[in-house]
């Protein structure tokens, strides 16, 4: 059976798997989906999907051993502190506190650079982490946010979940296609929510957070 | 609440009404940056601007929303996973890995913001800086001096 790619957000409809979220059973051909069916991630209509042809490649070895990340407690805490700093830098920027924002940025960099480069990193390790986030970490956090009626946190979690699912399908394609995934294409990142889009032209607004396309960052080599 | 005006240079189409309505001359500067020392925060300029290029920024912010401890800890688990992913992606080649690295950082920033680090003026943010300053970090010390607490 075939796979179809949402050209708006990168979500993949897999005929074999169907789509639990929209009550589509396994082995449902894309053609026989109801006309009103829309992308479960970004809400794009059926016509926005195109068939996904995954070129065969021998660039990627079939199954290499996945090493778990071996960060120490203090390394994790430095990385987390670095994120707090770059987040507060953004908040300072919004308040037009440019000097404070600049110091927070340097502090974020300083803390991040304390942690040595990962050894034995792999795309497969990333995918493993994502699977754990999708199956356990995110649903748990969403439940807690719902119970406490914490709308801000819930909003952040809903965006993070969508973007994480997009990472998952991109990593799946990367495992199958290798470097062809980005060859001759532009790679965009939404600076508001982290949405990644790989193609010639970015959608006019972010399908996850609605930020306009002129905000998107283009990833350079 | 006390405020001051800032002009967004990206949106400003130059030389119009704001200059005429400003009672203090704060809006009329060579470099187009509104003079904070002169601005009284009256807001006439923002009302007059056809390009919506002027915002009024409060000098004091309300206390940030409190979050439940369990929520902070659940969000933290995800933040740790995201920074680990960022760190892994940083060691991988090509633009796709760079995008994953950046994207994980952006998500982590949003998650920490929504779990206690919304406002640079908050008690929480200051506590965080104090921890770093006590360990001898000079940048943290400088920030503590620059940013006033609102709690
Ligand atoms: S807020 Fe009032 S004083 Fe300040 S720049 Fe605008 S018009 Fe001038
Ligand atoms: S009125 Fe608005 S657009 Fe015109 S000069 Fe003032 S800030 Fe710029
Ligand atoms: Zn977005």
CSV table of C-alpha atoms and ligand atoms in Angstrom, one decimal:
chain,number,residue,atom,x,y,z
A,1,UNK,CA,0.0,0.0,0.0
A,2,UNK,CA,1.0,3.6,-0.4
A,3,UNK,CA,1.9,6.6,1.7
A,4,UNK,CA,0.7,10.2,1.2
A,5,UNK,CA,2.5,13.4,2.3
A,6,UNK,CA,0.7,16.6,3.5
A,7,UNK,CA,2.4,19.3,1.6
A,8,UNK,CA,1.4,21.9,4.2
A,9,UNK,CA,2.8,20.3,7.4
A,10,UNK,CA,4.7,17.2,6.4
A,11,UNK,CA,2.4,14.7,8.1
A,12,UNK,CA,2.3,11.3,6.4
A,13,UNK,CA,-0.9,9.3,5.8
A,14,UNK,CA,0.1,5.6,5.7
A,15,UNK,CA,-2.6,3.5,4.0
A,16,UNK,CA,-1.4,0.4,5.9
A,17,UNK,CA,-1.7,2.0,9.3
A,18,UNK,CA,-4.9,4.0,8.7
A,19,UNK,CA,-5.4,6.9,11.2
A,20,UNK,CA,-6.5,6.2,14.7
A,21,UNK,CA,-7.1,9.9,15.5
A,22,UNK,CA,-9.7,10.4,12.7
A,23,UNK,CA,-11.2,6.9,13.1
A,24,UNK,CA,-9.8,5.6,9.8
A,25,UNK,CA,-9.2,1.8,10.1
A,26,UNK,CA,-6.0,0.1,8.9
A,27,UNK,CA,-5.6,-0.7,5.2
A,28,UNK,CA,-7.8,2.3,4.0
A,29,UNK,CA,-6.7,3.5,0.6
A,30,UNK,CA,-6.2,7.3,0.4
A,31,UNK,CA,-8.6,7.4,-2.5
A,32,UNK,CA,-11.4,6.0,-0.4
A,33,UNK,CA,-11.0,8.5,2.5
A,34,UNK,CA,-14.1,10.7,2.8
A,35,UNK,CA,-13.9,14.0,0.8
A,36,UNK,CA,-14.3,16.0,4.1
A,37,UNK,CA,-11.3,14.2,5.7
A,38,UNK,CA,-8.5,16.6,6.6
A,39,UNK,CA,-5.0,16.4,7.8
A,40,UNK,CA,-5.0,15.4,11.5
A,41,UNK,CA,-2.0,17.7,12.2
A,42,UNK,CA,-2.7,20.9,10.4
A,43,UNK,CA,-6.3,20.6,9.0
A,44,UNK,CA,-5.3,20.8,5.3
A,45,UNK,CA,-7.8,19.3,2.9
A,46,UNK,CA,-7.3,16.1,1.0
A,47,UNK,CA,-6.2,17.8,-2.2
A,48,UNK,CA,-3.2,19.2,-0.4
A,49,UNK,CA,-1.7,15.7,-0.1
A,50,UNK,CA,0.6,14.1,-2.6
A,51,UNK,CA,1.8,10.6,-3.0
A,52,UNK,CA,5.0,9.9,-1.3
A,53,UNK,CA,7.6,8.1,-3.3
A,54,UNK,CA,10.4,6.9,-1.2
A,55,UNK,CA,13.5,6.4,-3.3
A,56,UNK,CA,15.6,3.4,-2.5
A,57,UNK,CA,18.9,4.2,-1.1
A,58,UNK,CA,21.9,2.3,0.2
A,59,UNK,CA,23.3,5.3,2.0
A,60,UNK,CA,21.9,4.4,5.4
A,61,UNK,CA,22.7,1.1,7.1
A,62,UNK,CA,19.6,-0.9,7.9
A,63,UNK,CA,19.8,-1.2,11.7
A,64,UNK,CA,22.6,0.2,13.7
A,65,UNK,CA,22.7,-0.2,17.4
A,66,UNK,CA,21.0,2.8,19.1
A,67,UNK,CA,23.1,4.2,22.0
A,68,UNK,CA,21.1,6.0,24.6
A,69,UNK,CA,22.3,9.5,25.4
A,70,UNK,CA,24.7,9.6,28.3
A,71,UNK,CA,24.4,13.0,29.8
A,72,UNK,CA,25.3,13.5,33.4
A,73,UNK,CA,23.0,15.3,35.8
A,74,UNK,CA,25.1,18.4,35.8
A,75,UNK,CA,25.3,18.4,32.0
A,76,UNK,CA,21.5,18.2,31.7
A,77,UNK,CA,21.2,21.0,34.2
A,78,UNK,CA,23.6,23.2,32.2
A,79,UNK,CA,21.6,22.6,29.1
A,80,UNK,CA,18.3,23.3,30.8
A,81,UNK,CA,19.7,26.5,32.4
A,82,UNK,CA,20.9,27.5,28.9
A,83,UNK,CA,17.3,27.1,27.6
A,84,UNK,CA,15.9,29.2,30.5
A,85,UNK,CA,18.4,32.0,29.5
A,86,UNK,CA,17.6,31.9,25.8
A,87,UNK,CA,13.9,31.9,26.7
A,88,UNK,CA,14.3,34.9,29.0
A,89,UNK,CA,16.4,36.6,26.3
A,90,UNK,CA,13.3,36.5,24.1
A,91,UNK,CA,11.1,37.9,26.8
A,92,UNK,CA,13.6,40.8,27.3
A,93,UNK,CA,13.6,41.4,23.6
A,94,UNK,CA,9.8,41.7,23.6
A,95,UNK,CA,10.1,44.3,26.4
A,96,UNK,CA,12.6,46.2,24.3
A,97,UNK,CA,15.3,45.4,26.9
A,98,UNK,CA,18.0,44.9,24.3
A,99,UNK,CA,21.1,45.0,26.6
A,100,UNK,CA,19.6,42.5,29.0
A,101,UNK,CA,18.6,40.3,26.1
A,102,UNK,CA,22.1,40.3,24.7
A,103,UNK,CA,23.6,39.3,28.1
A,104,UNK,CA,21.0,36.5,28.5
A,105,UNK,CA,22.0,35.3,25.0
A,106,UNK,CA,25.7,35.2,25.9
A,107,UNK,CA,24.9,33.4,29.1
A,108,UNK,CA,22.8,30.8,27.2
A,109,UNK,CA,25.8,30.2,25.0
A,110,UNK,CA,28.3,30.1,27.8
A,111,UNK,CA,26.2,27.4,29.6
A,112,UNK,CA,25.6,25.4,26.5
A,113,UNK,CA,29.3,25.3,25.7
A,114,UNK,CA,30.1,23.8,29.1
A,115,UNK,CA,28.7,20.5,27.8
A,116,UNK,CA,31.0,18.6,25.5
A,117,UNK,CA,29.8,17.3,22.1
A,118,UNK,CA,27.7,14.1,22.0
A,119,UNK,CA,29.6,11.0,21.0
A,120,UNK,CA,28.0,8.2,19.0
A,121,UNK,CA,25.0,10.4,18.3
A,122,UNK,CA,22.6,9.0,15.7
A,123,UNK,CA,19.3,9.9,14.0
A,124,UNK,CA,17.9,6.6,15.3
A,125,UNK,CA,18.7,7.8,18.9
A,126,UNK,CA,16.7,10.9,18.2
A,127,UNK,CA,13.8,8.9,16.9
A,128,UNK,CA,13.8,6.7,20.0
A,129,UNK,CA,13.6,9.7,22.3
A,130,UNK,CA,10.7,11.1,20.2
A,131,UNK,CA,8.8,7.8,20.5
A,132,UNK,CA,9.1,8.0,24.3
A,133,UNK,CA,7.9,11.6,24.3
A,134,UNK,CA,4.9,10.8,22.1
A,135,UNK,CA,3.8,7.7,23.9
A,136,UNK,CA,4.5,8.8,27.5
A,137,UNK,CA,6.0,12.2,28.4
A,138,UNK,CA,3.7,14.4,26.4
A,139,UNK,CA,0.4,12.6,27.3
A,140,UNK,CA,1.2,12.7,31.0
A,141,UNK,CA,2.1,16.3,31.0
A,142,UNK,CA,-1.1,17.2,29.0
A,143,UNK,CA,-3.2,15.4,31.6
A,144,UNK,CA,-1.5,17.3,34.4
A,145,UNK,CA,-2.0,20.6,32.6
A,146,UNK,CA,-5.7,19.8,32.0
A,147,UNK,CA,-6.3,18.8,35.6
A,148,UNK,CA,-4.8,22.1,36.8
A,149,UNK,CA,-6.6,24.1,34.1
A,150,UNK,CA,-3.2,25.5,33.1
A,151,UNK,CA,-4.0,26.9,29.7
A,152,UNK,CA,-0.6,28.4,28.9
A,153,UNK,CA,1.1,25.1,29.6
A,154,UNK,CA,-1.5,23.1,27.7
A,155,UNK,CA,-1.1,25.4,24.7
A,156,UNK,CA,2.7,24.9,24.7
A,157,UNK,CA,2.3,21.1,25.0
A,158,UNK,CA,-0.2,21.0,22.1
A,159,UNK,CA,2.2,22.8,19.9
A,160,UNK,CA,5.2,20.7,21.1
A,161,UNK,CA,3.2,17.5,20.4
A,162,UNK,CA,2.4,18.6,16.8
A,163,UNK,CA,6.0,19.6,16.1
A,164,UNK,CA,7.3,16.4,17.7
A,165,UNK,CA,5.0,14.3,15.4
A,166,UNK,CA,6.4,16.2,12.5
A,167,UNK,CA,9.9,15.4,13.6
A,168,UNK,CA,8.9,11.8,13.8
A,169,UNK,CA,7.6,11.6,10.2
A,170,UNK,CA,10.6,13.6,8.9
A,171,UNK,CA,13.0,11.2,10.7
A,172,UNK,CA,11.1,8.2,9.2
A,173,UNK,CA,11.6,9.7,5.7
A,174,UNK,CA,15.2,10.5,6.5
A,175,UNK,CA,15.8,6.9,7.5
A,176,UNK,CA,14.4,5.8,4.1
A,177,UNK,CA,15.7,8.6,1.8
A,178,UNK,CA,18.9,9.6,3.4
A,179,UNK,CA,20.4,13.0,2.3
A,180,UNK,CA,17.9,13.1,-0.6
A,181,UNK,CA,15.3,14.3,1.9
A,182,UNK,CA,16.8,17.8,1.8
A,183,UNK,CA,18.7,17.8,-1.6
A,184,UNK,CA,17.8,20.9,-3.6
A,185,UNK,CA,15.2,21.9,-1.0
A,186,UNK,CA,14.9,24.7,1.4
A,187,UNK,CA,14.7,23.9,5.1
A,188,UNK,CA,12.5,26.3,7.2
A,189,UNK,CA,12.0,26.5,10.9
A,190,UNK,CA,9.3,28.5,12.6
A,191,UNK,CA,11.0,30.5,15.4
A,192,UNK,CA,7.8,30.6,17.4
A,193,UNK,CA,6.9,26.9,17.7
A,194,UNK,CA,9.7,25.0,16.1
A,195,UNK,CA,7.7,23.7,13.1
A,196,UNK,CA,10.1,22.3,10.4
A,197,UNK,CA,9.2,22.4,6.7
A,198,UNK,CA,11.3,21.0,3.9
A,199,UNK,CA,10.4,21.9,0.3
A,200,UNK,CA,10.7,24.7,-2.2
A,201,UNK,CA,8.1,27.2,-0.8
A,202,UNK,CA,7.0,27.5,2.8
A,203,UNK,CA,3.3,27.6,3.5
A,204,UNK,CA,2.0,31.2,4.0
A,205,UNK,CA,1.6,30.7,7.7
A,206,UNK,CA,2.8,28.2,10.2
A,207,UNK,CA,0.2,25.3,10.4
A,208,UNK,CA,1.0,24.7,14.0
A,209,UNK,CA,1.1,28.3,15.6
A,210,UNK,CA,-0.1,30.5,12.7
A,211,UNK,CA,3.0,32.7,12.6
A,212,UNK,CA,3.3,34.4,9.2
A,213,UNK,CA,5.9,33.0,6.8
A,214,UNK,CA,8.2,36.0,6.9
A,215,UNK,CA,9.1,35.0,10.4
A,216,UNK,CA,10.4,31.6,9.3
A,217,UNK,CA,14.1,31.0,9.6
A,218,UNK,CA,16.0,29.4,6.7
A,219,UNK,CA,18.5,26.8,7.9
A,220,UNK,CA,21.9,27.3,6.3
A,221,UNK,CA,24.5,24.6,5.9
B,1,UNK,CA,0.3,51.7,35.0
B,2,UNK,CA,3.3,53.7,33.8
B,3,UNK,CA,4.3,53.2,30.2
B,4,UNK,CA,6.7,54.4,27.6
B,5,UNK,CA,6.5,54.4,23.8
B,6,UNK,CA,8.7,52.5,21.4
B,7,UNK,CA,8.7,52.7,17.6
B,8,UNK,CA,9.0,49.6,15.5
B,9,UNK,CA,11.4,50.7,12.8
B,10,UNK,CA,10.4,47.9,10.5
B,11,UNK,CA,6.8,49.2,10.3
B,12,UNK,CA,7.5,53.0,10.5
B,13,UNK,CA,6.9,54.8,7.2
B,14,UNK,CA,8.6,58.0,8.5
B,15,UNK,CA,7.9,61.6,9.2
B,16,UNK,CA,4.2,61.8,10.0
B,17,UNK,CA,1.7,62.5,12.7
B,18,UNK,CA,3.5,61.2,15.7
B,19,UNK,CA,6.0,64.0,15.6
B,20,UNK,CA,3.1,66.6,15.7
B,21,UNK,CA,1.1,65.1,18.5
B,22,UNK,CA,3.9,64.4,20.9
B,23,UNK,CA,3.7,67.0,23.7
B,24,UNK,CA,7.3,66.5,24.8
B,25,UNK,CA,9.3,66.1,21.6
B,26,UNK,CA,10.3,62.6,22.6
B,27,UNK,CA,9.2,61.1,19.3
B,28,UNK,CA,11.4,63.4,17.2
B,29,UNK,CA,14.9,62.1,17.2
B,30,UNK,CA,17.6,61.7,14.6
B,31,UNK,CA,17.9,57.9,14.9
B,32,UNK,CA,14.1,57.4,15.1
B,33,UNK,CA,14.4,55.8,18.5
B,34,UNK,CA,11.9,57.5,20.9
B,35,UNK,CA,13.6,59.2,23.8
B,36,UNK,CA,12.7,57.3,26.9
B,37,UNK,CA,13.9,60.1,29.2
B,38,UNK,CA,11.4,62.6,27.6
B,39,UNK,CA,8.5,60.2,27.0
B,40,UNK,CA,5.6,60.5,29.5
B,41,UNK,CA,3.8,57.5,28.1
B,42,UNK,CA,0.7,59.6,27.1
B,43,UNK,CA,0.1,57.4,24.1
B,44,UNK,CA,-0.9,60.2,21.6
B,45,UNK,CA,1.8,59.0,19.2
B,46,UNK,CA,0.5,55.4,19.1
B,47,UNK,CA,-3.1,56.6,18.5
B,48,UNK,CA,-2.0,58.9,15.7
B,49,UNK,CA,0.3,56.4,13.9
B,50,UNK,CA,-1.4,55.1,10.7
B,51,UNK,CA,1.2,52.3,10.4
B,52,UNK,CA,0.6,50.9,13.8
B,53,UNK,CA,4.3,51.3,14.4
B,54,UNK,CA,4.3,52.4,18.0
B,55,UNK,CA,3.6,50.3,21.0
B,56,UNK,CA,3.3,51.3,24.6
B,57,UNK,CA,5.4,49.2,26.9
B,58,UNK,CA,4.5,49.1,30.6
B,59,UNK,CA,7.4,49.8,33.0
B,60,UNK,CA,5.9,47.4,35.5
B,61,UNK,CA,4.4,44.0,34.8
B,62,UNK,CA,1.9,42.2,36.9
B,63,UNK,CA,3.0,39.1,38.8
B,64,UNK,CA,3.3,36.1,36.6
B,65,UNK,CA,0.8,33.2,36.8
B,66,UNK,CA,1.7,30.5,39.4
B,67,UNK,CA,2.0,27.0,38.3
B,68,UNK,CA,1.3,23.8,40.2
B,69,UNK,CA,4.4,21.9,41.4
B,70,UNK,CA,3.3,18.7,39.6
B,71,UNK,CA,2.9,20.6,36.4
B,72,UNK,CA,6.3,22.1,36.6
B,73,UNK,CA,7.8,18.7,37.2
B,74,UNK,CA,5.8,17.1,34.2
B,75,UNK,CA,6.9,19.9,32.0
B,76,UNK,CA,10.5,19.6,33.2
B,77,UNK,CA,10.6,15.9,32.1
B,78,UNK,CA,9.8,17.1,28.5
B,79,UNK,CA,12.3,19.9,28.7
B,80,UNK,CA,15.0,17.5,29.7
B,81,UNK,CA,14.1,15.2,26.8
B,82,UNK,CA,14.1,18.2,24.4
B,83,UNK,CA,17.5,19.5,25.5
B,84,UNK,CA,18.9,16.0,25.2
B,85,UNK,CA,17.5,15.8,21.6
B,86,UNK,CA,19.0,19.2,20.8
B,87,UNK,CA,22.4,18.0,22.1
B,88,UNK,CA,22.2,14.8,20.1
B,89,UNK,CA,21.2,16.7,16.9
B,90,UNK,CA,24.1,19.1,17.4
B,91,UNK,CA,26.5,16.3,16.8
B,92,UNK,CA,24.9,15.1,13.6
B,93,UNK,CA,25.7,16.4,10.1
B,94,UNK,CA,23.6,18.4,7.6
B,95,UNK,CA,20.9,21.0,7.5
B,96,UNK,CA,18.2,18.6,8.6
B,97,UNK,CA,20.1,18.0,11.8
B,98,UNK,CA,20.5,21.8,12.3
B,99,UNK,CA,16.8,22.2,11.9
B,100,UNK,CA,16.1,19.5,14.5
B,101,UNK,CA,18.6,21.1,16.8
B,102,UNK,CA,17.0,24.5,16.5
B,103,UNK,CA,13.4,23.2,16.7
B,104,UNK,CA,14.1,21.3,19.9
B,105,UNK,CA,15.6,24.5,21.5
B,106,UNK,CA,12.5,26.5,20.4
B,107,UNK,CA,10.1,24.0,21.9
B,108,UNK,CA,12.2,23.8,25.2
B,109,UNK,CA,12.2,27.6,25.4
B,110,UNK,CA,8.4,27.7,25.1
B,111,UNK,CA,8.0,25.0,27.7
B,112,UNK,CA,10.2,26.7,30.3
B,113,UNK,CA,8.4,30.0,29.7
B,114,UNK,CA,5.0,28.3,30.4
B,115,UNK,CA,6.3,26.6,33.5
B,116,UNK,CA,7.6,29.5,35.6
B,117,UNK,CA,10.0,31.6,33.5
B,118,UNK,CA,7.6,34.0,31.7
B,119,UNK,CA,8.8,37.3,33.1
B,120,UNK,CA,12.4,38.4,33.5
B,121,UNK,CA,11.2,40.5,36.5
B,122,UNK,CA,9.7,37.5,38.3
B,123,UNK,CA,10.9,36.1,41.6
B,124,UNK,CA,11.5,32.8,39.9
B,125,UNK,CA,13.8,34.3,37.3
B,126,UNK,CA,15.7,36.1,40.0
B,127,UNK,CA,16.1,33.0,42.1
B,128,UNK,CA,17.5,31.3,39.0
B,129,UNK,CA,20.0,34.1,38.4
B,130,UNK,CA,21.0,34.1,42.1
B,131,UNK,CA,21.9,30.5,41.9
B,132,UNK,CA,24.2,31.1,39.0
B,133,UNK,CA,25.6,34.3,40.6
B,134,UNK,CA,26.4,32.4,43.8
B,135,UNK,CA,28.4,29.9,41.8
B,136,UNK,CA,30.5,32.9,40.5
B,137,UNK,CA,28.8,33.7,37.2
B,138,UNK,CA,29.4,37.3,36.3
B,139,UNK,CA,26.8,37.6,33.6
B,140,UNK,CA,24.1,36.5,36.1
B,141,UNK,CA,25.3,39.0,38.6
B,142,UNK,CA,25.1,41.8,36.0
B,143,UNK,CA,21.6,40.8,35.1
B,144,UNK,CA,20.4,40.8,38.7
B,145,UNK,CA,21.5,44.4,38.9
B,146,UNK,CA,19.9,45.4,35.6
B,147,UNK,CA,16.5,43.8,36.0
B,148,UNK,CA,14.3,44.9,38.9
B,149,UNK,CA,12.0,42.5,40.7
B,150,UNK,CA,8.2,43.0,40.4
B,151,UNK,CA,7.3,40.7,43.3
C,1,LIG,S1,3.8,58.4,24.5
C,1,LIG,FE1,3.4,60.6,24.5
C,1,LIG,S2,5.3,61.6,25.2
C,1,LIG,FE2,5.8,59.5,24.6
C,1,LIG,S3,6.5,59.7,22.6
C,1,LIG,FE3,4.3,59.2,22.4
C,1,LIG,S4,3.3,61.2,22.3
C,1,LIG,FE4,5.4,61.6,23.0
C,2,LIG,S1,3.3,58.1,12.8
C,2,LIG,FE1,4.0,56.0,12.8
C,2,LIG,S2,4.7,55.7,10.8
C,2,LIG,FE2,4.6,57.9,11.0
C,2,LIG,S3,6.7,58.5,11.7
C,2,LIG,FE3,5.4,58.2,13.5
C,2,LIG,S4,5.9,56.0,14.0
C,2,LIG,FE4,6.5,56.3,12.0
C,3,LIG,ZN1,4.9,28.0,14.2
